[in-house]
Short mmCIF file of C-alpha atoms in Angstrom, two decimals:
data_model
loop_
_atom_site.label_atom_id
_atom_site.label_comp_id
_atom_site.label_asym_id
_atom_site.label_seq_id
_atom_site.Cartn_x
_atom_site.Cartn_y
_atom_site.Cartn_z
CA MET A 1 7.25 7.97 11.36
CA ALA A 2 4.73 8.24 8.38
CA ARG A 3 1.25 6.90 8.67
CA SER A 4 1.84 4.31 6.07
CA THR A 5 5.47 2.76 7.37
CA PRO A 6 5.32 -0.49 8.37
CA GLY A 7 6.73 0.44 11.84
CA TYR A 8 3.96 2.87 12.39
CA LEU A 9 1.40 0.12 11.56
CA VAL A 10 3.12 -2.22 13.99
CA LEU A 11 3.03 0.15 17.01
CA ARG A 12 -0.80 0.93 16.23
CA LEU A 13 -1.51 -2.64 15.88
CA ALA A 14 0.22 -3.50 19.08
CA THR A 15 -1.64 -1.14 20.86
CA THR A 16 -5.12 -2.45 19.48
CA ARG A 17 -7.38 -4.61 21.07
CA GLY A 18 -6.48 -8.86 20.42
CA SER A 19 -9.66 -9.85 18.06
CA LEU A 20 -9.46 -6.53 16.41
CA ARG A 21 -5.50 -7.00 15.68
CA ASN A 22 -6.20 -10.45 14.25
CA TRP A 23 -8.39 -9.25 11.74
CA VAL A 24 -6.39 -6.49 10.68
CA GLU A 25 -3.54 -8.62 10.43
CA GLU A 26 -5.83 -11.10 8.44
CA MET A 27 -6.69 -8.39 5.74
CA GLN A 28 -2.76 -7.78 5.73
CA LYS A 29 -1.89 -10.95 4.59
CA TYR A 30 -5.07 -11.16 1.94
CA PHE A 31 -3.62 -7.95 0.43
CA PHE A 32 -0.03 -9.26 0.36
CA LYS A 33 -1.24 -12.16 -1.83
CA ILE A 34 -3.35 -10.19 -4.04
CA GLY A 35 -0.89 -7.49 -4.23
CA PRO A 36 -2.91 -3.97 -4.65
CA VAL A 37 -0.11 -1.28 -5.84
CA GLU A 38 -1.70 1.04 -3.18
CA LEU A 39 -0.71 -1.09 -0.58
CA THR A 40 3.11 -0.23 -0.63
CA ASP A 41 2.55 3.36 -2.43
CA GLY A 42 -0.56 4.77 -0.24
CA ASN A 43 -2.27 4.43 3.24
CA LEU A 44 -4.35 1.39 2.57
CA LEU A 45 -3.68 -0.26 5.86
CA ALA A 46 -3.38 3.01 7.84
CA GLU A 47 -6.95 3.73 6.96
CA ILE A 48 -8.04 0.30 7.64
CA VAL A 49 -7.11 0.53 11.01
CA ASP A 50 -8.57 3.94 11.51
CA PHE A 51 -11.80 2.22 10.25
CA PHE A 52 -11.57 -0.36 12.79
CA GLU A 53 -10.84 2.06 15.44
CA GLU A 54 -13.58 4.62 14.69
CA GLY A 55 -16.11 1.62 14.66
CA VAL A 56 -14.75 0.44 18.02
CA ALA A 57 -15.31 3.78 19.74
CA ALA A 58 -18.89 3.57 18.24
CA GLY A 59 -19.33 0.24 20.07
CA LYS A 60 -19.41 -1.87 16.76
CA GLY A 61 -17.79 -5.06 16.57
CA VAL A 62 -15.68 -6.66 13.83
CA LEU A 63 -18.25 -8.69 12.54
CA GLU A 64 -20.50 -5.51 12.28
CA LEU A 65 -18.08 -3.63 10.60
CA ILE A 66 -17.02 -6.07 7.94
CA GLY A 67 -18.98 -9.52 8.04
CA ASN A 68 -17.72 -12.92 8.71
CA ASP A 69 -15.21 -13.21 5.68
CA VAL A 70 -12.20 -10.90 5.16
CA ALA A 71 -11.95 -11.70 1.42
CA PRO A 72 -15.01 -10.04 0.07
CA PHE A 73 -14.45 -7.01 2.28
CA CYS A 74 -10.88 -6.47 0.96
CA ASP A 75 -11.98 -7.22 -2.35
CA ASP A 76 -14.49 -4.52 -2.32
CA LEU A 77 -11.96 -1.80 -0.79
CA ILE A 78 -9.44 -2.70 -3.78
CA LYS A 79 -11.89 -3.37 -6.70
CA ASP A 80 -10.50 -0.37 -8.65
CA SER A 81 -7.41 -1.07 -7.87
CA ARG A 82 -4.46 -2.23 -10.25
CA THR A 83 -2.40 -5.24 -8.63
CA TYR A 84 0.98 -6.58 -9.24
CA ALA A 85 -0.83 -9.52 -11.03
CA ASP A 86 -2.28 -6.82 -13.28
CA ILE A 87 0.69 -5.35 -14.25
CA TYR A 88 2.19 -8.84 -14.75
CA GLN A 89 -0.59 -9.90 -17.05
CA GLU A 90 0.07 -6.16 -18.86
CA SER A 91 3.67 -7.21 -19.34
CA ILE A 92 2.58 -10.60 -21.14
CA THR A 93 0.22 -9.34 -23.35
CA GLY A 94 0.98 -5.94 -24.04
CA LYS A 95 -2.34 -4.83 -23.36
CA PRO A 96 -3.55 -2.61 -20.30
CA THR A 97 -5.97 -4.63 -17.90
CA THR A 98 -9.30 -3.40 -17.11
CA ALA A 99 -11.63 -3.73 -13.99
CA GLU A 100 -13.94 -5.88 -16.50
CA ASP A 101 -11.29 -7.97 -17.52
#
């Protein structure tokens, strides 16, 4: 099973400790609302699970890794990524969006 498939992530999250799993699920919900294109095209969620697992192995808690709020952490991860909102805006205006828009 490929690392980026939903089934693979479900299996990994099922074996992840409760608090950590809750944070990853919150991040996943946030990303699905924002719609970064790489979410479905790449390994973003699998890489986040890797990041958390490495942090736990190093003895760090979730709050130490990402802080108190999921949104700013997620925004920083995808700050240079195109979103489906960008694609929609481009279809309306006919102009490509940039990170500064």
